[in-house]
PDB file of C-alpha atoms in Angstrom:
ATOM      1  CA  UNK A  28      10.369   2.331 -45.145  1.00 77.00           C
ATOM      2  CA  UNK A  29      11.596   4.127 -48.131  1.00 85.00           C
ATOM      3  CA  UNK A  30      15.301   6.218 -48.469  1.00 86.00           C
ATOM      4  CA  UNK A  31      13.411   9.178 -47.412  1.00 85.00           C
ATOM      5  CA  UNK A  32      11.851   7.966 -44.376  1.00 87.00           C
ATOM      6  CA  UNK A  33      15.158   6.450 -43.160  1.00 87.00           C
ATOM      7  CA  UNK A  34      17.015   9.966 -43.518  1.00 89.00           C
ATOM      8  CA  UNK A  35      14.358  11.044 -41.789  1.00 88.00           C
ATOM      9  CA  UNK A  36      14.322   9.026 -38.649  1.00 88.00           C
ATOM     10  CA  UNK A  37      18.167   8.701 -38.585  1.00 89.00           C
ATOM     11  CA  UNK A  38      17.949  12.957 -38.293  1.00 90.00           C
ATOM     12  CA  UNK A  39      15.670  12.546 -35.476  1.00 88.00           C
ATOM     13  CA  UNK A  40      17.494  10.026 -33.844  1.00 86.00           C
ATOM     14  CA  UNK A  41      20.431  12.294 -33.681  1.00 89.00           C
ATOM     15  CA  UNK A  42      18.661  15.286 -32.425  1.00 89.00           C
ATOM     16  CA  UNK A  43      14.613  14.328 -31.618  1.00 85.00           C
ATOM     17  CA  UNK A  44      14.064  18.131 -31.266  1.00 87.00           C
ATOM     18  CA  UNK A  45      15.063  19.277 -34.915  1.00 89.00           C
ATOM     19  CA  UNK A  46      12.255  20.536 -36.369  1.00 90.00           C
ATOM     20  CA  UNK A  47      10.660  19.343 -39.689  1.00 89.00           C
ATOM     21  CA  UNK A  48      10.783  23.051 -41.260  1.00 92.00           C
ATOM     22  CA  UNK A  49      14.748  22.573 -41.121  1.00 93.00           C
ATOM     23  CA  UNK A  50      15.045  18.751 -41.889  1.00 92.00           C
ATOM     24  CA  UNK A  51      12.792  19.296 -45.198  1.00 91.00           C
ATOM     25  CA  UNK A  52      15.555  21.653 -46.226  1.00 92.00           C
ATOM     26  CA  UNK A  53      18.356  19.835 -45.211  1.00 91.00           C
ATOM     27  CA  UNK A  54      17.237  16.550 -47.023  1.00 89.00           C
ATOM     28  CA  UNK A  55      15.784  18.531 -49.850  1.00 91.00           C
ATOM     29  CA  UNK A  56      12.184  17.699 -49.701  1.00 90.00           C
ATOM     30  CA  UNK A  57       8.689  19.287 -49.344  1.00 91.00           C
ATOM     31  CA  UNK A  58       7.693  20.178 -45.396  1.00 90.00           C
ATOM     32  CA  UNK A  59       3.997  19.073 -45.273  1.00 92.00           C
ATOM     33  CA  UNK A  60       5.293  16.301 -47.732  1.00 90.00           C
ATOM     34  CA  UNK A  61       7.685  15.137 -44.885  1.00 90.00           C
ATOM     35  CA  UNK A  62       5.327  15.916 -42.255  1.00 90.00           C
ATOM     36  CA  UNK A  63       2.772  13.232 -43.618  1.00 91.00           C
ATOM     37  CA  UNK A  64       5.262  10.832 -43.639  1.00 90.00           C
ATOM     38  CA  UNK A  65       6.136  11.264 -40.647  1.00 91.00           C
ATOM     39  CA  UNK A  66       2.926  11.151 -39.309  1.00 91.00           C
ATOM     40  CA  UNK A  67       2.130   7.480 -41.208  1.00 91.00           C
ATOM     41  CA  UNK A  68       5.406   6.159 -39.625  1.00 90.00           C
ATOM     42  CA  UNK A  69       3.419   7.287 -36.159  1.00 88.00           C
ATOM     43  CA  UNK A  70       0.157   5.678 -37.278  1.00 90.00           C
ATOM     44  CA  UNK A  71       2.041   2.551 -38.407  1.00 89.00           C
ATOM     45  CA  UNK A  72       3.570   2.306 -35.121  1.00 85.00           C
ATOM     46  CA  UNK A  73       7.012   2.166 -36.474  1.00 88.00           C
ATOM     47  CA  UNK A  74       8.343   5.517 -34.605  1.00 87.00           C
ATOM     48  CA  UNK A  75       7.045   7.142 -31.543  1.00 82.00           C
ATOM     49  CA  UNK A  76       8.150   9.871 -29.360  1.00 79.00           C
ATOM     50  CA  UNK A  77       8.059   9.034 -25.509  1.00 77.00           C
ATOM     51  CA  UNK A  78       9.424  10.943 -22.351  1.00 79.00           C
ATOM     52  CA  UNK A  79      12.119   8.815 -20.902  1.00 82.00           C
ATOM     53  CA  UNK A  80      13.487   9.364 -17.207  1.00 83.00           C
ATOM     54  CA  UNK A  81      16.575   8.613 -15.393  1.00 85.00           C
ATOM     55  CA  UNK A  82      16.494   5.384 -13.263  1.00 87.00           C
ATOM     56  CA  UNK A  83      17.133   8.045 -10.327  1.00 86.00           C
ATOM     57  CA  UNK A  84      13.422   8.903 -10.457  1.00 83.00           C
ATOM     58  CA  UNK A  85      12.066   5.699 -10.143  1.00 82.00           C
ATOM     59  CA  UNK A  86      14.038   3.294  -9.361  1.00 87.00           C
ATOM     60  CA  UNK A  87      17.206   1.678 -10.268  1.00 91.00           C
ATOM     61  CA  UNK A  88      16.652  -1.843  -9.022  1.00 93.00           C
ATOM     62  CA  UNK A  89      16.470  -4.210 -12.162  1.00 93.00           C
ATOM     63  CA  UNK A  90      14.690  -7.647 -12.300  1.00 95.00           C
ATOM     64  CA  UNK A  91      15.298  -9.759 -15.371  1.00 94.00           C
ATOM     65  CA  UNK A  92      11.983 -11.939 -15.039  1.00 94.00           C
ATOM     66  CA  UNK A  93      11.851 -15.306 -16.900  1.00 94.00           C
ATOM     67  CA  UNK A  94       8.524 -17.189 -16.785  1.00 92.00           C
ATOM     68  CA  UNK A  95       7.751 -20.257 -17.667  1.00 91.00           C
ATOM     69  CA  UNK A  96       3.694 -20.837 -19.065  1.00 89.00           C
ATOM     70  CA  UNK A  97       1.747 -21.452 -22.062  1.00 87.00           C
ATOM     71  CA  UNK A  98      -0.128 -18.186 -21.074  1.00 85.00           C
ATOM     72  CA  UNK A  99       2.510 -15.681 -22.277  1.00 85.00           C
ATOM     73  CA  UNK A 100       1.117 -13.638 -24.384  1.00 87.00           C
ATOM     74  CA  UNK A 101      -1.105 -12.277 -21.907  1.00 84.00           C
ATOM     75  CA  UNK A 102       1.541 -11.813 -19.431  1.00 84.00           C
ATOM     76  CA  UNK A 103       3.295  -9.653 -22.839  1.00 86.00           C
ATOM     77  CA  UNK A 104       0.157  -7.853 -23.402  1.00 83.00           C
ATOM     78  CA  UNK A 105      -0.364  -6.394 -19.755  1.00 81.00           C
ATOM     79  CA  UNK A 106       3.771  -5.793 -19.511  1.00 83.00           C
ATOM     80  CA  UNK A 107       3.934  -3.683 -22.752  1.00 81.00           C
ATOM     81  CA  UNK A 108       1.652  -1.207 -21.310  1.00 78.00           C
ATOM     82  CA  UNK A 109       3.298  -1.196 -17.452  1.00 82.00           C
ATOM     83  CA  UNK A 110       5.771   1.966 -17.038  1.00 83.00           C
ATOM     84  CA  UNK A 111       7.673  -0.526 -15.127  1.00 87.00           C
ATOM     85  CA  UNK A 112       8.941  -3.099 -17.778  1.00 89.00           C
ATOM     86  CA  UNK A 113      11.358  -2.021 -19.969  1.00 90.00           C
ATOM     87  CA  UNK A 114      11.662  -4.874 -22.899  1.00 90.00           C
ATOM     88  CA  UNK A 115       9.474  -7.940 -23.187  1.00 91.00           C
ATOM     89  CA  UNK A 116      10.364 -10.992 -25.072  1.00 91.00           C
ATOM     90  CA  UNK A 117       8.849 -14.494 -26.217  1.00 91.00           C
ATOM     91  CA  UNK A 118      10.826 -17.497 -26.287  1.00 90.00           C
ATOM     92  CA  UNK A 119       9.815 -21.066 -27.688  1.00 87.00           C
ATOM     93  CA  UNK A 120       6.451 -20.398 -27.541  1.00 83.00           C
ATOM     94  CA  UNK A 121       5.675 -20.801 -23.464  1.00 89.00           C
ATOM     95  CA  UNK A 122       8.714 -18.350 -22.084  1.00 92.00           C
ATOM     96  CA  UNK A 123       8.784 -14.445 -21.454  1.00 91.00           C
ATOM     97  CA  UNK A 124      11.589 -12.879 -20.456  1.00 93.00           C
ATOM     98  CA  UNK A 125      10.716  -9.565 -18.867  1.00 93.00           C
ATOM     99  CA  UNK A 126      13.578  -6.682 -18.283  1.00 93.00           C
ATOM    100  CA  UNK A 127      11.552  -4.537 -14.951  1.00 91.00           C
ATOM    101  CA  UNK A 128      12.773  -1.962 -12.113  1.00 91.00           C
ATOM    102  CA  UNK A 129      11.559  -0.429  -9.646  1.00 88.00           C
ATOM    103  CA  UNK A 130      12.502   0.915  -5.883  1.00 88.00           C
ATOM    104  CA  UNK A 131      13.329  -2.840  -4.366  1.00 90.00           C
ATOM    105  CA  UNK A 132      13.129  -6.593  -5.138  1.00 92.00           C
ATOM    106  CA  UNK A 133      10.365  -6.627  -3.156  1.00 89.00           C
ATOM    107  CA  UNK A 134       8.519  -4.276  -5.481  1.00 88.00           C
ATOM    108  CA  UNK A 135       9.960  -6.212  -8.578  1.00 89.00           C
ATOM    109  CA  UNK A 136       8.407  -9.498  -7.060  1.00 89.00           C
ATOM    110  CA  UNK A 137       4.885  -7.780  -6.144  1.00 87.00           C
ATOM    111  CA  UNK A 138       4.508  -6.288 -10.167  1.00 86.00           C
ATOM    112  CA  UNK A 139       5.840  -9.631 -11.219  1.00 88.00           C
ATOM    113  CA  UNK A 140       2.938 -11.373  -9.265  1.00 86.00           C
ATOM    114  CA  UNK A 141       0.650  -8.602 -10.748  1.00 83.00           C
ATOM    115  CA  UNK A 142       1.104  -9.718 -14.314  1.00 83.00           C
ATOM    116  CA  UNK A 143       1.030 -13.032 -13.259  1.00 83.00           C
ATOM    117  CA  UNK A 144      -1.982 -13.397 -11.214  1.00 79.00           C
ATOM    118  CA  UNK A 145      -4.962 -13.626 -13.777  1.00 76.00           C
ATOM    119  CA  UNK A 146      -3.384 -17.076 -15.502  1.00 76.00           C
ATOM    120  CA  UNK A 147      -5.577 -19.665 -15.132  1.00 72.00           C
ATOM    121  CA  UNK A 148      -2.662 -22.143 -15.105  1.00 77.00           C
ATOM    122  CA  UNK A 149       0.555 -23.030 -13.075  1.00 81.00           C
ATOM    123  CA  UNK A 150       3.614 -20.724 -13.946  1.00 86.00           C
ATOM    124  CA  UNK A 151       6.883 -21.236 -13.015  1.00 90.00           C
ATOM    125  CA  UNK A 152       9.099 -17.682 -12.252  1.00 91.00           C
ATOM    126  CA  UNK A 153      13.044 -17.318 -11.586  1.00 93.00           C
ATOM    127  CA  UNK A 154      14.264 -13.428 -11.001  1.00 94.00           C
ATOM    128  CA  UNK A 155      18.007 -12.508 -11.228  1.00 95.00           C
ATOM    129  CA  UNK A 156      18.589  -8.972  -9.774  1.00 96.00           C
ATOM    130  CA  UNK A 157      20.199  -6.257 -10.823  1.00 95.00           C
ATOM    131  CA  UNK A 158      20.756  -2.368 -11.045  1.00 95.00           C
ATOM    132  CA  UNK A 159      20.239   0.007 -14.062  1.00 93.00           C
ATOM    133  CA  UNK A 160      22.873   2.238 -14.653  1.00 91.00           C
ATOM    134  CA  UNK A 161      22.057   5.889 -13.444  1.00 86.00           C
ATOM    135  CA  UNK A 162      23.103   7.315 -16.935  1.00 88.00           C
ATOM    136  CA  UNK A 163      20.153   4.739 -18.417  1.00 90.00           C
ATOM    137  CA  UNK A 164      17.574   6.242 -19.590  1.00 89.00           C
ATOM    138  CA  UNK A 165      13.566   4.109 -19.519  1.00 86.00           C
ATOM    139  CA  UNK A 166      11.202   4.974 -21.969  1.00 84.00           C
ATOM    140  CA  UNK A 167       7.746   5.522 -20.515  1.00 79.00           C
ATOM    141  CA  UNK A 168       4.787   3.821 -22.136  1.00 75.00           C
ATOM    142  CA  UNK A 169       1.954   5.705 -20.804  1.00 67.00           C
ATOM    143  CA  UNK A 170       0.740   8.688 -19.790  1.00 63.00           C
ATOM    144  CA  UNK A 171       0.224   7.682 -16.219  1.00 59.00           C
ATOM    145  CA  UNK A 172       3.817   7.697 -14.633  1.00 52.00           C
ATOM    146  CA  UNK A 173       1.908   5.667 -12.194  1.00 52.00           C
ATOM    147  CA  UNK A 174       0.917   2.965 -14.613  1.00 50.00           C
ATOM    148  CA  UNK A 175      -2.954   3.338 -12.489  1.00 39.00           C
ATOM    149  CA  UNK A 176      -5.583   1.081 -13.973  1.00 36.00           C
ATOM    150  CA  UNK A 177      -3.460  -0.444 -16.776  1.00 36.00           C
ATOM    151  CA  UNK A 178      -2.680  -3.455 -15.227  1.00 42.00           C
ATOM    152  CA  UNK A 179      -6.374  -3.765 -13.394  1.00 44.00           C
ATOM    153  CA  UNK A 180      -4.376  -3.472 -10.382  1.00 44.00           C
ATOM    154  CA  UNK A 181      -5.560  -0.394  -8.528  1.00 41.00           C
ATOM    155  CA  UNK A 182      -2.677   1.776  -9.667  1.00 45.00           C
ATOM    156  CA  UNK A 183      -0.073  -0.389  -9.111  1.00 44.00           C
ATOM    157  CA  UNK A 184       2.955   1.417  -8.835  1.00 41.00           C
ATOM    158  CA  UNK A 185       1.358   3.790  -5.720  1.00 38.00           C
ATOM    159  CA  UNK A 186       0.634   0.121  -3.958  1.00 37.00           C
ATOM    160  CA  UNK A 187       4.165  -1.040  -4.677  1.00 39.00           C
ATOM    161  CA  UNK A 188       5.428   2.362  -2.870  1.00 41.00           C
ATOM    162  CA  UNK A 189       3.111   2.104   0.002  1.00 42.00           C
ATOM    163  CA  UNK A 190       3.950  -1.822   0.644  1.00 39.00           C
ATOM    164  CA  UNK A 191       3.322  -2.579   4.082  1.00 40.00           C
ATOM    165  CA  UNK A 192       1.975   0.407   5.107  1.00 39.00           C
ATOM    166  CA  UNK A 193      -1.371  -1.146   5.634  1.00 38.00           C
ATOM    167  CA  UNK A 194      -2.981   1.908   3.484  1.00 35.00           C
ATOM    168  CA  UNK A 195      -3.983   0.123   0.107  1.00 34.00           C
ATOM    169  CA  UNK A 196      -5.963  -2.763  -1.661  1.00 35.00           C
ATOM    170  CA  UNK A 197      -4.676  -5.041  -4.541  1.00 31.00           C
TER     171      UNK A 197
END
């Protein structure tokens, strides 16, 4: 990321709804120019703009997941694109540890047995609970609010709310 590029994103950090018209003159540089690079920092996956919600919405029970297998990149893989987990991180090689909320423990537990259900091996799981602070703000991943066919789960976030009822298939 060049000097340019980093004015850039720290003027969008303060205010993500400047728009490029006004930063180009502020920082002195060509608007389609700007634009472009904008657009390759998009493409390059180093900046992205995403709606993020108040834990009030959808939940501000917190699970800090650790698990324990040598299959954790897949559990990674399926929790980067869940609206549910928040950050997801490797450790030594055969650890995740997962930041997830939702409505309830009990709905932490079920997305936690979600991503874990398609290893072919033994994992070991400890949850500490928690709550997000209402001022928090989670960054959705998807377009689906409802996370629905990401995980191969039947839309899993609409099962998770209608636990128990008796009304759904996972």
């Amino acid at each position: 990321m060049d000097d340019v590029e980093y004015k850039l994103t720290r003027m969008l950090i303060k205010n993500p709804r400047m728009s490029f018209l006004k930063i180009s003159r502020e920082l002195g540089f060509n608007y389609i120019s700007l634009r472009e690079r904008f657009r390759k920092l998009q493409r390059n996956g180093l900046v992205d703009f995403r709606l993020a919600v108040s834990p009030a919405i959808l939940g501000d029970v917190a699970g800090v997941v650790r698990v324990r297998s040598n299959e954790v990149e897949k559990i990674i893989g399926k929790a980067l694109n869940c609206n549910r987990v928040i950050s997801a991180v490797t450790l030594n090689g055969n650890e995740a540890l997962l930041l997830l909320y939702g409505r309830s423990k009990d709905e932490i537990a079920t997305l936690v047995s979600v991503l874990t259900s398609e290893l072919a091996e033994k994992v070991e799981v400890n949850i500490e609970y928690g709550r997000i602070p209402l001022g928090e703000k989670i960054s959705l991943k998807n377009p689906d609010p409802d996370c629905s066919g990401v995980l191969k789960c039947s839309g899993c976030i609409p099962v998770l709310r209608n636990r128990g009822k008796n009304n759904h298939q996972h």
